Amino acid sequence: MPARVTTLKELAAQLGLSITTVSRALAGHVQIALKTRQRVAEAAHQAGYVPNTAARTLVSGRSGFVGMVLPIRGPNLVDSFLGEFVTGSAKGWFRTAPT
């Protein structure tokens, strides 16, 4: 098994392709030939490449986090509906990692 590739740049260098081409191939862009996409996907799988979550967050501008602002004082601090609301809003947000 080849050495573990930790960055997109390393994967691109290993394949002799540009970083942009490898990134687009992994994203499934149709501008990249199917044969190249398959070659990149296979190399990434064999090398154990895992996309950097922090980098994806920076590029997309989406963190995937949801925030709630709750009062810390006052008579309505404990609301019987709050637990139901949080549970309901969380449904569908959680997903399993692709295999």
Tab-separated table of N, CA and C in Angstrom:
chain	number	residue	atom	x	y	z
A	1	MET	N	0.838	-1.182	0.000
A	1	MET	CA	0.000	0.000	0.000
A	1	MET	C	0.880	1.243	0.000
A	2	PRO	N	0.593	2.240	-0.867
A	2	PRO	CA	1.410	3.443	-0.923
A	2	PRO	C	1.331	4.241	0.371
A	3	ALA	N	2.306	5.139	0.551
A	3	ALA	CA	2.309	5.992	1.732
A	3	ALA	C	1.036	6.843	1.778
A	4	ARG	N	0.566	7.132	2.973
A	4	ARG	CA	-0.647	7.923	3.154
A	4	ARG	C	-0.412	9.349	2.664
A	5	VAL	N	-1.309	9.814	1.805
A	5	VAL	CA	-1.240	11.171	1.275
A	5	VAL	C	-2.107	12.041	2.174
A	6	THR	N	-1.533	13.106	2.691
A	6	THR	CA	-2.288	13.914	3.643
A	6	THR	C	-2.883	15.181	3.049
A	7	THR	N	-2.397	15.612	1.903
A	7	THR	CA	-2.927	16.846	1.321
A	7	THR	C	-3.276	16.658	-0.152
A	8	LEU	N	-4.122	17.548	-0.617
A	8	LEU	CA	-4.504	17.552	-2.021
A	8	LEU	C	-3.275	17.816	-2.896
A	9	LYS	N	-2.393	18.669	-2.403
A	9	LYS	CA	-1.169	19.001	-3.140
A	9	LYS	C	-0.292	17.761	-3.338
A	10	GLU	N	-0.173	16.951	-2.285
A	10	GLU	CA	0.620	15.725	-2.384
A	10	GLU	C	-0.014	14.732	-3.353
A	11	LEU	N	-1.341	14.626	-3.305
A	11	LEU	CA	-2.039	13.721	-4.218
A	11	LEU	C	-1.838	14.173	-5.663
A	12	ALA	N	-1.921	15.480	-5.899
A	12	ALA	CA	-1.725	16.015	-7.243
A	12	ALA	C	-0.306	15.739	-7.737
A	13	ALA	N	0.674	15.927	-6.860
A	13	ALA	CA	2.069	15.680	-7.236
A	13	ALA	C	2.287	14.197	-7.557
A	14	GLN	N	1.689	13.328	-6.763
A	14	GLN	CA	1.810	11.885	-6.984
A	14	GLN	C	1.233	11.480	-8.340
A	15	LEU	N	0.136	12.143	-8.751
A	15	LEU	CA	-0.516	11.806	-10.018
A	15	LEU	C	0.033	12.587	-11.207
A	16	GLY	N	0.835	13.617	-10.947
A	16	GLY	CA	1.351	14.444	-12.031
A	16	GLY	C	0.283	15.344	-12.629
A	17	LEU	N	-0.678	15.751	-11.806
A	17	LEU	CA	-1.768	16.626	-12.252
A	17	LEU	C	-1.751	17.910	-11.432
A	18	SER	N	-2.478	18.912	-11.901
A	18	SER	CA	-2.565	20.147	-11.132
A	18	SER	C	-3.500	19.947	-9.943
A	19	ILE	N	-3.327	20.769	-8.930
A	19	ILE	CA	-4.177	20.707	-7.746
A	19	ILE	C	-5.628	20.961	-8.136
A	20	THR	N	-5.845	21.902	-9.035
A	20	THR	CA	-7.201	22.224	-9.482
A	20	THR	C	-7.851	21.027	-10.161
A	21	THR	N	-7.109	20.347	-11.015
A	21	THR	CA	-7.652	19.177	-11.711
A	21	THR	C	-8.025	18.090	-10.723
A	22	VAL	N	-7.168	17.822	-9.753
A	22	VAL	CA	-7.443	16.795	-8.756
A	22	VAL	C	-8.650	17.182	-7.910
A	23	SER	N	-8.720	18.437	-7.505
A	23	SER	CA	-9.851	18.912	-6.709
A	23	SER	C	-11.162	18.756	-7.462
A	24	ARG	N	-11.160	19.176	-8.716
A	24	ARG	CA	-12.372	19.065	-9.534
A	24	ARG	C	-12.730	17.611	-9.826
A	25	ALA	N	-11.721	16.786	-10.020
A	25	ALA	CA	-11.974	15.364	-10.277
A	25	ALA	C	-12.636	14.719	-9.058
A	26	LEU	N	-12.140	15.029	-7.862
A	26	LEU	CA	-12.716	14.467	-6.645
A	26	LEU	C	-14.134	14.986	-6.397
A	27	ALA	N	-14.400	16.202	-6.864
A	27	ALA	CA	-15.738	16.787	-6.703
A	27	ALA	C	-16.708	16.297	-7.769
A	28	GLY	N	-16.177	15.589	-8.787
A	28	GLY	CA	-17.034	15.025	-9.818
A	28	GLY	C	-17.433	15.994	-10.913
A	29	HIS	N	-16.648	17.047	-11.116
A	29	HIS	CA	-16.962	18.024	-12.172
A	29	HIS	C	-16.925	17.370	-13.548
A	30	VAL	N	-17.901	17.698	-14.367
A	30	VAL	CA	-17.981	17.108	-15.703
A	30	VAL	C	-16.918	17.663	-16.648
A	31	GLN	N	-16.281	18.778	-16.280
A	31	GLN	CA	-15.213	19.335	-17.125
A	31	GLN	C	-13.977	18.436	-17.128
A	32	ILE	N	-13.884	17.552	-16.142
A	32	ILE	CA	-12.754	16.634	-16.051
A	32	ILE	C	-13.178	15.311	-16.678
A	33	ALA	N	-12.349	14.788	-17.546
A	33	ALA	CA	-12.669	13.534	-18.249
A	33	ALA	C	-12.957	12.415	-17.252
A	34	LEU	N	-13.913	11.575	-17.598
A	34	LEU	CA	-14.323	10.474	-16.732
A	34	LEU	C	-13.132	9.588	-16.365
A	35	LYS	N	-12.272	9.316	-17.330
A	35	LYS	CA	-11.105	8.468	-17.082
A	35	LYS	C	-10.189	9.100	-16.021
A	36	THR	N	-10.017	10.422	-16.101
A	36	THR	CA	-9.183	11.133	-15.127
A	36	THR	C	-9.844	11.115	-13.754
A	37	ARG	N	-11.159	11.345	-13.714
A	37	ARG	CA	-11.878	11.311	-12.437
A	37	ARG	C	-11.730	9.947	-11.772
A	38	GLN	N	-11.855	8.891	-12.553
A	38	GLN	CA	-11.718	7.534	-12.014
A	38	GLN	C	-10.297	7.283	-11.519
A	39	ARG	N	-9.314	7.752	-12.284
A	39	ARG	CA	-7.909	7.575	-11.902
A	39	ARG	C	-7.605	8.298	-10.592
A	40	VAL	N	-8.113	9.527	-10.474
A	40	VAL	CA	-7.895	10.316	-9.258
A	40	VAL	C	-8.604	9.670	-8.071
A	41	ALA	N	-9.841	9.244	-8.266
A	41	ALA	CA	-10.599	8.620	-7.175
A	41	ALA	C	-9.906	7.353	-6.691
A	42	GLU	N	-9.409	6.548	-7.603
A	42	GLU	CA	-8.722	5.309	-7.236
A	42	GLU	C	-7.430	5.608	-6.477
A	43	ALA	N	-6.670	6.581	-6.961
A	43	ALA	CA	-5.415	6.952	-6.290
A	43	ALA	C	-5.686	7.512	-4.896
A	44	ALA	N	-6.726	8.316	-4.774
A	44	ALA	CA	-7.079	8.883	-3.471
A	44	ALA	C	-7.479	7.783	-2.500
A	45	HIS	N	-8.250	6.831	-2.991
A	45	HIS	CA	-8.681	5.719	-2.145
A	45	HIS	C	-7.489	4.876	-1.705
A	46	GLN	N	-6.621	4.539	-2.635
A	46	GLN	CA	-5.453	3.713	-2.324
A	46	GLN	C	-4.500	4.426	-1.365
A	47	ALA	N	-4.376	5.739	-1.511
A	47	ALA	CA	-3.449	6.494	-0.676
A	47	ALA	C	-4.057	6.848	0.680
A	48	GLY	N	-5.355	6.601	0.850
A	48	GLY	CA	-5.999	6.940	2.116
A	48	GLY	C	-6.240	8.427	2.273
A	49	TYR	N	-6.368	9.125	1.167
A	49	TYR	CA	-6.591	10.572	1.209
A	49	TYR	C	-7.953	10.881	1.829
A	50	VAL	N	-7.966	11.826	2.758
A	50	VAL	CA	-9.204	12.304	3.376
A	50	VAL	C	-9.212	13.823	3.237
A	51	PRO	N	-10.295	14.399	2.668
A	51	PRO	CA	-10.349	15.851	2.513
A	51	PRO	C	-10.221	16.570	3.857
A	52	ASN	N	-9.545	17.706	3.842
A	52	ASN	CA	-9.367	18.514	5.035
A	52	ASN	C	-10.649	19.298	5.300
A	53	THR	N	-11.310	18.999	6.410
A	53	THR	CA	-12.587	19.624	6.738
A	53	THR	C	-12.444	21.130	6.926
A	54	ALA	N	-11.368	21.568	7.552
A	54	ALA	CA	-11.162	23.002	7.769
A	54	ALA	C	-10.998	23.730	6.438
A	55	ALA	N	-10.275	23.128	5.505
A	55	ALA	CA	-10.087	23.742	4.193
A	55	ALA	C	-11.412	23.830	3.443
A	56	ARG	N	-12.207	22.765	3.506
A	56	ARG	CA	-13.518	22.782	2.847
A	56	ARG	C	-14.404	23.880	3.422
A	57	THR	N	-14.346	24.050	4.732
A	57	THR	CA	-15.142	25.077	5.386
A	57	THR	C	-14.722	26.464	4.912
A	58	LEU	N	-13.431	26.699	4.813
A	58	LEU	CA	-12.931	27.995	4.350
A	58	LEU	C	-13.360	28.280	2.916
A	59	VAL	N	-13.249	27.284	2.051
A	59	VAL	CA	-13.577	27.471	0.638
A	59	VAL	C	-15.076	27.678	0.434
A	60	SER	N	-15.881	26.887	1.109
A	60	SER	CA	-17.328	26.965	0.906
A	60	SER	C	-17.977	28.109	1.670
A	61	GLY	N	-17.333	28.554	2.742
A	61	GLY	CA	-17.924	29.607	3.563
A	61	GLY	C	-19.035	29.074	4.460
A	62	ARG	N	-19.144	27.753	4.575
A	62	ARG	CA	-20.175	27.123	5.408
A	62	ARG	C	-19.499	26.217	6.425
A	63	SER	N	-19.858	26.412	7.679
A	63	SER	CA	-19.243	25.612	8.730
A	63	SER	C	-20.037	24.363	9.063
A	64	GLY	N	-21.331	24.386	8.791
A	64	GLY	CA	-22.168	23.257	9.160
A	64	GLY	C	-22.636	23.323	10.605
A	65	PHE	N	-22.312	24.409	11.285
A	65	PHE	CA	-22.730	24.575	12.669
A	65	PHE	C	-24.016	25.381	12.747
A	66	VAL	N	-24.804	25.104	13.746
A	66	VAL	CA	-26.019	25.854	14.014
A	66	VAL	C	-25.891	26.409	15.425
A	67	GLY	N	-26.215	27.674	15.591
A	67	GLY	CA	-26.118	28.290	16.909
A	67	GLY	C	-27.484	28.645	17.456
A	68	MET	N	-27.570	28.656	18.764
A	68	MET	CA	-28.803	29.072	19.437
A	68	MET	C	-28.433	30.110	20.479
A	69	VAL	N	-29.229	31.157	20.567
A	69	VAL	CA	-29.029	32.178	21.589
A	69	VAL	C	-30.125	31.989	22.625
A	70	LEU	N	-29.714	31.734	23.855
A	70	LEU	CA	-30.663	31.499	24.933
A	70	LEU	C	-30.465	32.528	26.034
A	71	PRO	N	-31.544	32.937	26.667
A	71	PRO	CA	-31.395	33.887	27.784
A	71	PRO	C	-30.755	33.170	28.980
A	72	ILE	N	-29.920	33.889	29.702
A	72	ILE	CA	-29.310	33.283	30.883
A	72	ILE	C	-29.965	33.790	32.167
A	73	ARG	N	-30.882	34.742	32.035
A	73	ARG	CA	-31.593	35.282	33.193
A	73	ARG	C	-33.066	35.420	32.844
A	74	GLY	N	-33.860	35.485	33.849
A	74	GLY	CA	-35.268	35.760	33.634
A	74	GLY	C	-36.167	34.595	33.989
A	75	PRO	N	-37.459	34.861	33.971
A	75	PRO	CA	-38.423	33.842	34.394
A	75	PRO	C	-38.586	32.699	33.384
A	76	ASN	N	-38.230	32.897	32.134
A	76	ASN	CA	-38.422	31.881	31.105
A	76	ASN	C	-37.149	31.097	30.790
A	77	LEU	N	-36.258	31.019	31.774
A	77	LEU	CA	-34.988	30.333	31.550
A	77	LEU	C	-35.219	28.848	31.240
A	78	VAL	N	-36.115	28.210	31.945
A	78	VAL	CA	-36.419	26.805	31.704
A	78	VAL	C	-37.746	26.742	30.973
A	79	ASP	N	-37.698	26.284	29.756
A	79	ASP	CA	-38.896	26.199	28.928
A	79	ASP	C	-39.120	24.735	28.572
A	80	SER	N	-40.281	24.224	28.857
A	80	SER	CA	-40.559	22.808	28.605
A	80	SER	C	-40.518	22.478	27.111
A	81	PHE	N	-40.682	23.453	26.270
A	81	PHE	CA	-40.677	23.224	24.825
A	81	PHE	C	-39.268	23.222	24.243
A	82	LEU	N	-38.298	23.760	24.980
A	82	LEU	CA	-36.933	23.896	24.455
A	82	LEU	C	-36.328	22.551	24.055
A	83	GLY	N	-36.455	21.555	24.897
A	83	GLY	CA	-35.899	20.232	24.576
A	83	GLY	C	-36.516	19.653	23.319
A	84	GLU	N	-37.819	19.801	23.171
A	84	GLU	CA	-38.518	19.321	21.974
A	84	GLU	C	-38.016	20.056	20.734
A	85	PHE	N	-37.836	21.350	20.876
A	85	PHE	CA	-37.386	22.172	19.754
A	85	PHE	C	-35.983	21.764	19.298
A	86	VAL	N	-35.073	21.617	20.253
A	86	VAL	CA	-33.693	21.257	19.919
A	86	VAL	C	-33.653	19.872	19.280
A	87	THR	N	-34.383	18.927	19.832
A	87	THR	CA	-34.418	17.581	19.268
A	87	THR	C	-34.978	17.594	17.851
A	88	GLY	N	-36.057	18.323	17.651
A	88	GLY	CA	-36.677	18.401	16.324
A	88	GLY	C	-35.805	19.098	15.306
A	89	SER	N	-35.108	20.150	15.733
A	89	SER	CA	-34.272	20.887	14.781
A	89	SER	C	-33.019	20.107	14.413
A	90	ALA	N	-32.598	19.188	15.267
A	90	ALA	CA	-31.400	18.397	14.995
A	90	ALA	C	-31.674	17.247	14.033
A	91	LYS	N	-32.914	16.815	13.920
A	91	LYS	CA	-33.227	15.694	13.032
A	91	LYS	C	-32.894	16.076	11.594
A	92	GLY	N	-32.213	15.208	10.920
A	92	GLY	CA	-31.851	15.459	9.534
A	92	GLY	C	-30.520	16.173	9.373
A	93	TRP	N	-30.013	16.765	10.449
A	93	TRP	CA	-28.724	17.460	10.366
A	93	TRP	C	-27.574	16.480	10.452
A	94	PHE	N	-27.797	15.390	11.155
A	94	PHE	CA	-26.732	14.422	11.340
A	94	PHE	C	-26.790	13.375	10.247
A	95	ARG	N	-25.644	13.060	9.717
A	95	ARG	CA	-25.566	12.042	8.676
A	95	ARG	C	-24.311	11.235	8.886
A	96	THR	N	-24.295	10.077	8.322
A	96	THR	CA	-23.119	9.236	8.467
A	96	THR	C	-22.116	9.589	7.385
A	97	ALA	N	-20.870	9.354	7.680
A	97	ALA	CA	-19.799	9.641	6.715
A	97	ALA	C	-19.899	8.679	5.541
A	98	PRO	N	-19.548	9.132	4.334
A	98	PRO	CA	-19.571	8.238	3.180
A	98	PRO	C	-18.573	7.095	3.356
A	99	THR	N	-18.943	5.955	2.830
A	99	THR	CA	-18.054	4.800	2.960
A	99	THR	C	-17.263	4.577	1.708
